[in-house]
mmCIF file of C-alpha atoms in Angstrom:
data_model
loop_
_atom_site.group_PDB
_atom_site.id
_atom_site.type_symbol
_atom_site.label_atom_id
_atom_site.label_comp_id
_atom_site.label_asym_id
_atom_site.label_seq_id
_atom_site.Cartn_x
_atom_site.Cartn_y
_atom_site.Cartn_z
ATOM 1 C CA UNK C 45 104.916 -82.713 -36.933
ATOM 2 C CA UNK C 46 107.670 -84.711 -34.876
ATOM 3 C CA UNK C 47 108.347 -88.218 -35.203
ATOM 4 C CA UNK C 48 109.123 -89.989 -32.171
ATOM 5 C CA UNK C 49 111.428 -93.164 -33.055
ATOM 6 C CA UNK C 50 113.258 -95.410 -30.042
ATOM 7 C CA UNK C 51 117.070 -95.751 -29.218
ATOM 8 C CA UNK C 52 116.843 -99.111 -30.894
ATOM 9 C CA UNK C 53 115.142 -98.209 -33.958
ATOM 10 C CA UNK C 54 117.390 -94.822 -34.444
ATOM 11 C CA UNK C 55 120.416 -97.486 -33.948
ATOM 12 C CA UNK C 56 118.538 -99.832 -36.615
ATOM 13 C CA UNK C 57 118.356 -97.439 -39.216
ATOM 14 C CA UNK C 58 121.473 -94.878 -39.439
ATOM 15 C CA UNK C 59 119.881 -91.510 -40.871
ATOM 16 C CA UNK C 60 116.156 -92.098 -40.045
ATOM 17 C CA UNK C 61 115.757 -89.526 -37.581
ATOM 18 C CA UNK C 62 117.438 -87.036 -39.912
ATOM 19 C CA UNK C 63 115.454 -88.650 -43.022
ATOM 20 C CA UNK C 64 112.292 -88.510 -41.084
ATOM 21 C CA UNK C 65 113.145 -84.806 -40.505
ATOM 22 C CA UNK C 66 113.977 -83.550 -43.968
ATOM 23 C CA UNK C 67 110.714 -85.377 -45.123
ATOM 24 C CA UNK C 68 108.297 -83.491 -42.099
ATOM 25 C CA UNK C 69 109.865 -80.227 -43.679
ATOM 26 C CA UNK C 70 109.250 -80.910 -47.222
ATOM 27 C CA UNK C 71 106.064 -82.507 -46.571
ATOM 28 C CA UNK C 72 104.457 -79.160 -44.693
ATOM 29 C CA UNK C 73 101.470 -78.739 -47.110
ATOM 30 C CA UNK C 74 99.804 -75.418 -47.495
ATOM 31 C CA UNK C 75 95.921 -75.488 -46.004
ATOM 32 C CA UNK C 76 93.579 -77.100 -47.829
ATOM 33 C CA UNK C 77 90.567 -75.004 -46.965
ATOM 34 C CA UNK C 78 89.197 -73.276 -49.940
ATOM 35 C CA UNK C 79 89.656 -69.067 -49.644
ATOM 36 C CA UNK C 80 86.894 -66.882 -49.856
ATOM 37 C CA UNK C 81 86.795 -64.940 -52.759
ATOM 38 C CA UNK C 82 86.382 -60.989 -52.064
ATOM 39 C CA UNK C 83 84.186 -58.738 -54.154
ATOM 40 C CA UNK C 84 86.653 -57.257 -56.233
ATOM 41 C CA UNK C 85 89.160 -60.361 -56.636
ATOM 42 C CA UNK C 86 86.289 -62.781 -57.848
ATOM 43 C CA UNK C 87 86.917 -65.488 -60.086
ATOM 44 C CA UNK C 88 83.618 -65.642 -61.164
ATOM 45 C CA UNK C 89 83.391 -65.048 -65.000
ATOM 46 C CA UNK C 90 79.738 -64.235 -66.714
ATOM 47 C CA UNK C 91 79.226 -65.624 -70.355
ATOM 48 C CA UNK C 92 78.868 -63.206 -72.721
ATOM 49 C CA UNK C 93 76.278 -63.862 -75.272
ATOM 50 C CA UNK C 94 76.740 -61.136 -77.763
ATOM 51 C CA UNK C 95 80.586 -62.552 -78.419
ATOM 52 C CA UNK C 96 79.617 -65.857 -78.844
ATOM 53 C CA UNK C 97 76.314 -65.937 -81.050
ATOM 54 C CA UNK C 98 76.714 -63.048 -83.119
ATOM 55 C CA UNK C 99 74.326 -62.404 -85.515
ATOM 56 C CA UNK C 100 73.358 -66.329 -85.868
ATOM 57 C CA UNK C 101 69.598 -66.990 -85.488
ATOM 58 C CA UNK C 102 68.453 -68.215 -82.202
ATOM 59 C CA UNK C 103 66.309 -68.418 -79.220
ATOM 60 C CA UNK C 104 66.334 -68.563 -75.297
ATOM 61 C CA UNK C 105 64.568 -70.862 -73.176
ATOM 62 C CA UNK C 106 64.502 -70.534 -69.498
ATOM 63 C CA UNK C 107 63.575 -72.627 -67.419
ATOM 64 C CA UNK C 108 61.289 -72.461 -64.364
ATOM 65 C CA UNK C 109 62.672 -72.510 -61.027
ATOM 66 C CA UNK C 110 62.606 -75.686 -60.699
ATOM 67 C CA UNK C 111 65.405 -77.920 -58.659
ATOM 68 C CA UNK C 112 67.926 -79.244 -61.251
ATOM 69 C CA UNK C 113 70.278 -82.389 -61.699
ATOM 70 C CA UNK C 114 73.724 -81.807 -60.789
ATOM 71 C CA UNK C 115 76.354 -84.612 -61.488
ATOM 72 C CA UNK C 116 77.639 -84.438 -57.921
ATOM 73 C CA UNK C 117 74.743 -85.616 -56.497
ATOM 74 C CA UNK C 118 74.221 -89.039 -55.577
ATOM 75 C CA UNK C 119 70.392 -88.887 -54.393
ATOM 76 C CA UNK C 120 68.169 -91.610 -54.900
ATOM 77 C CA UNK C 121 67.336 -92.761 -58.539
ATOM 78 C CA UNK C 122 63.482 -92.290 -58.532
ATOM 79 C CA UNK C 123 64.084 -88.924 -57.201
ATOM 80 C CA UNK C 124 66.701 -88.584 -60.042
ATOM 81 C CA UNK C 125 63.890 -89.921 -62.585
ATOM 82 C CA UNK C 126 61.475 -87.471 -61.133
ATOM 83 C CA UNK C 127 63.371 -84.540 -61.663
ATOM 84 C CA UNK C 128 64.430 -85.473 -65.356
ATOM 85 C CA UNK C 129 60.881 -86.452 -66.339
ATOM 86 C CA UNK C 130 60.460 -82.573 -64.897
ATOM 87 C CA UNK C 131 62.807 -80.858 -66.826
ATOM 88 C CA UNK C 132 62.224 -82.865 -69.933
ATOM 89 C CA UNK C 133 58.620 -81.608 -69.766
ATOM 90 C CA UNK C 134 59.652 -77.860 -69.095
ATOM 91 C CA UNK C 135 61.879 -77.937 -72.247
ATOM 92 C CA UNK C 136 59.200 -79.107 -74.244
ATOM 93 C CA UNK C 137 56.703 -76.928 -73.222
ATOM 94 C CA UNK C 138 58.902 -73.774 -73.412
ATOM 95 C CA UNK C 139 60.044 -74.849 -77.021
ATOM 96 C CA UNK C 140 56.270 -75.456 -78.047
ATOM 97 C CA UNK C 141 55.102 -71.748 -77.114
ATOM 98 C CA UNK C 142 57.920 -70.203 -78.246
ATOM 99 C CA UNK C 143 57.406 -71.511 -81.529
ATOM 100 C CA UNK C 144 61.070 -72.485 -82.153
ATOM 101 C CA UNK C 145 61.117 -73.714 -86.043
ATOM 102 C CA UNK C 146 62.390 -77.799 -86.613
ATOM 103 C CA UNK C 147 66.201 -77.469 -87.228
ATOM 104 C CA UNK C 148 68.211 -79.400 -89.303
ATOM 105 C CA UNK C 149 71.256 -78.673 -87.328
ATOM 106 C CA UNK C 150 71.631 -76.556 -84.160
ATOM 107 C CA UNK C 151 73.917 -76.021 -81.179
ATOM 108 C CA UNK C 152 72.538 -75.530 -77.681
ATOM 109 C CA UNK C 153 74.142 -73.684 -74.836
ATOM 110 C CA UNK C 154 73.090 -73.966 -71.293
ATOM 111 C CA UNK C 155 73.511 -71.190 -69.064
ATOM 112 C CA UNK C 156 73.611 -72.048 -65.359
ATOM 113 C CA UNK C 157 72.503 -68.870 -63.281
ATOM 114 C CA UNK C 158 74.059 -69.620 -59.869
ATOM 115 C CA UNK C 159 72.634 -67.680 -56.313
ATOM 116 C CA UNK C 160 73.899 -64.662 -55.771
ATOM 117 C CA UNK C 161 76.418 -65.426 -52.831
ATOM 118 C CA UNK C 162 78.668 -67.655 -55.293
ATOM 119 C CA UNK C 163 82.246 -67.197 -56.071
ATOM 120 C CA UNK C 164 83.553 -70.824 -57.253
ATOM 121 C CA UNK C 165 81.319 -72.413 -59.645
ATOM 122 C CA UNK C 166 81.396 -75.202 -62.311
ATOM 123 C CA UNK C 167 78.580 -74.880 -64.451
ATOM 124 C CA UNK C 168 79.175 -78.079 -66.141
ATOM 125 C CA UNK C 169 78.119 -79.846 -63.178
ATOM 126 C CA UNK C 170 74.518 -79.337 -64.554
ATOM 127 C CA UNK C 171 75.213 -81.528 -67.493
ATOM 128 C CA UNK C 172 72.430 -84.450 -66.528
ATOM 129 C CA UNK C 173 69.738 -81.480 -66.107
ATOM 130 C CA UNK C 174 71.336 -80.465 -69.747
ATOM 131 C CA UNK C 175 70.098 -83.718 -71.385
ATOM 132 C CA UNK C 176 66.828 -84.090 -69.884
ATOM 133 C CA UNK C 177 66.068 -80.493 -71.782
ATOM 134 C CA UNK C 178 67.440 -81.647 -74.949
ATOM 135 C CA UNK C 179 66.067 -84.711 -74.809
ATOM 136 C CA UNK C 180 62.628 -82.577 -74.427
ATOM 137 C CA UNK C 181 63.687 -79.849 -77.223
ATOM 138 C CA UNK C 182 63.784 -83.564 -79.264
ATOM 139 C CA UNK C 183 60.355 -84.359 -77.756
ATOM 140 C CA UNK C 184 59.158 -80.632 -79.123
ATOM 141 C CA UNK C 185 60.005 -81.551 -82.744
ATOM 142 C CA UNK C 186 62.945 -79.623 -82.829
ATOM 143 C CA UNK C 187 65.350 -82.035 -83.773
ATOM 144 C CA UNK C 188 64.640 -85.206 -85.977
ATOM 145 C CA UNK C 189 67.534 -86.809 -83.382
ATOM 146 C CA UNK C 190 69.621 -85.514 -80.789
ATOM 147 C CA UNK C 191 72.852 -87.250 -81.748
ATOM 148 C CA UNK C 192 75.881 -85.559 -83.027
ATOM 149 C CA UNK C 193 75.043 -84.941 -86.229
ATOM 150 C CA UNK C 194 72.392 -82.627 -85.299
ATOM 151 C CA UNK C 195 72.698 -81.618 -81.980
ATOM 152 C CA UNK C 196 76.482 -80.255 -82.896
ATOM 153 C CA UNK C 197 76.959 -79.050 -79.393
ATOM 154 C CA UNK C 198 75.534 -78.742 -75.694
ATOM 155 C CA UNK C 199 77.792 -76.621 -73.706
ATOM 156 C CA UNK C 200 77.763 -75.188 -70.513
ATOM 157 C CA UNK C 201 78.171 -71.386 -69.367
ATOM 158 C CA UNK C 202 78.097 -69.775 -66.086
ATOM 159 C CA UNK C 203 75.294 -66.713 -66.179
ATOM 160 C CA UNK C 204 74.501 -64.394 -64.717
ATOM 161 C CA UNK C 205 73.979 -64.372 -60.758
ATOM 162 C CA UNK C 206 70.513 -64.315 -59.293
ATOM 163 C CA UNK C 207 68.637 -64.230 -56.185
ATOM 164 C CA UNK C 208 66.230 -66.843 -55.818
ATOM 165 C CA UNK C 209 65.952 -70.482 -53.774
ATOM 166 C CA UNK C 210 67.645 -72.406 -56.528
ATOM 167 C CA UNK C 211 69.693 -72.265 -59.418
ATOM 168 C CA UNK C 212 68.672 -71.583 -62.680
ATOM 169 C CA UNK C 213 69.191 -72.533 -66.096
ATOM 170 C CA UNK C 214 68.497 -71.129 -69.640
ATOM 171 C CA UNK C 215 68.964 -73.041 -72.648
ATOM 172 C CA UNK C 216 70.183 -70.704 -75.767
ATOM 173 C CA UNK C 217 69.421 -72.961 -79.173
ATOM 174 C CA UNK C 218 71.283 -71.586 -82.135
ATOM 175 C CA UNK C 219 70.641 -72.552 -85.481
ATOM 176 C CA UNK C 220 73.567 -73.917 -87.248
ATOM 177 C CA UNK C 221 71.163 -75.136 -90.530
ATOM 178 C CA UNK C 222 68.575 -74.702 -92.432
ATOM 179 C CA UNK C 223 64.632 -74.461 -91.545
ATOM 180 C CA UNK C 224 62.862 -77.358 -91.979
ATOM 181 C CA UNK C 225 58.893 -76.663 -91.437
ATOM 182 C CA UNK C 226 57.505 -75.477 -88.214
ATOM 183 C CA UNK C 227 56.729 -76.947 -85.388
#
């Protein structure tokens, strides 16, 4: 880019034209458009279950395909309030007839499944869809509270990718206590 300064200002300010110059050079910024991501250079990473969990006791939930919350999105509330009163209900309907014991202390992963054609994804973006099913593992009779002391944990991992109109989400509940009666 070259800056176009008068006679008069040039004879104003000894240097500008050179300072202006020097700064254009230094200033030439490298694009800003984000690069596609080839097949075998992906930065995509998959969560690996096995590593993580071990031999701990636990259970997977997935959820319907169902539109989630995403943190970026800045829709309107009662839509927002729709789709939480959704989720919440999924949660607690998948916890019921799986017949996931009451825990006296758990951690719960959520595994965001992205569509297939992804390469750069943040699964942590689906933290509000995250709370609405814990908040419905609570309503189950899971937990006697959601708050720290119980609910050590809700943490997000990229799954695997899958085909399908949106993305998906599984919620992995490990026990970190001991059994309480069933639900």
């Amino acid at each position: 880019m070259a800056f176009r300064i008068s006679a008069k200002e040039a004879a104003r300010y000894p240097g500008l034209r050179a300072r202006l110059a020097a700064a254009s050079a230094q200033s030439a910024k490298p694009s800003t458009r984000r690069k596609r991501a080839s097949a075998s250079t992906s930065t995509y990473v998959e969560w690996d279950p096995v590593r993580e969990i071990g031999g701990a006791r636990h259970w997977v939930l997935d959820l319907p395909d169902t539109e989630l919350l995403n943190a970026n999105d800045r829709g309107h509330w009662s839509r927002r309030q729709r789709l939480t009163a959704s989720i919440r209900e999924a949660a607690t309907v998948l916890a019921k007839d799986a017949h996931v014991p009451r825990l006296t202390r758990a951690r719960v992963i959520y595994v965001v499944k992205p569509k297939r054609r992804t390469s750069v994804f943040d699964p942590a973006n689906w933290a509000p869809s995250a709370k609405a099913a814990v908040d419905g593992l609570k309503d189950a009779g899971l937990f006697e509270d959601d708050n720290a002391a119980v609910v050590t944990g809700v943490d997000p991992r990229a799954g695997e990718r899958q085909d399908g109109a949106n993305i998906r989400m599984s919620l992995v509940i490990i026990d970190q206590g001991e059994e309480m009666e069933s639900v």
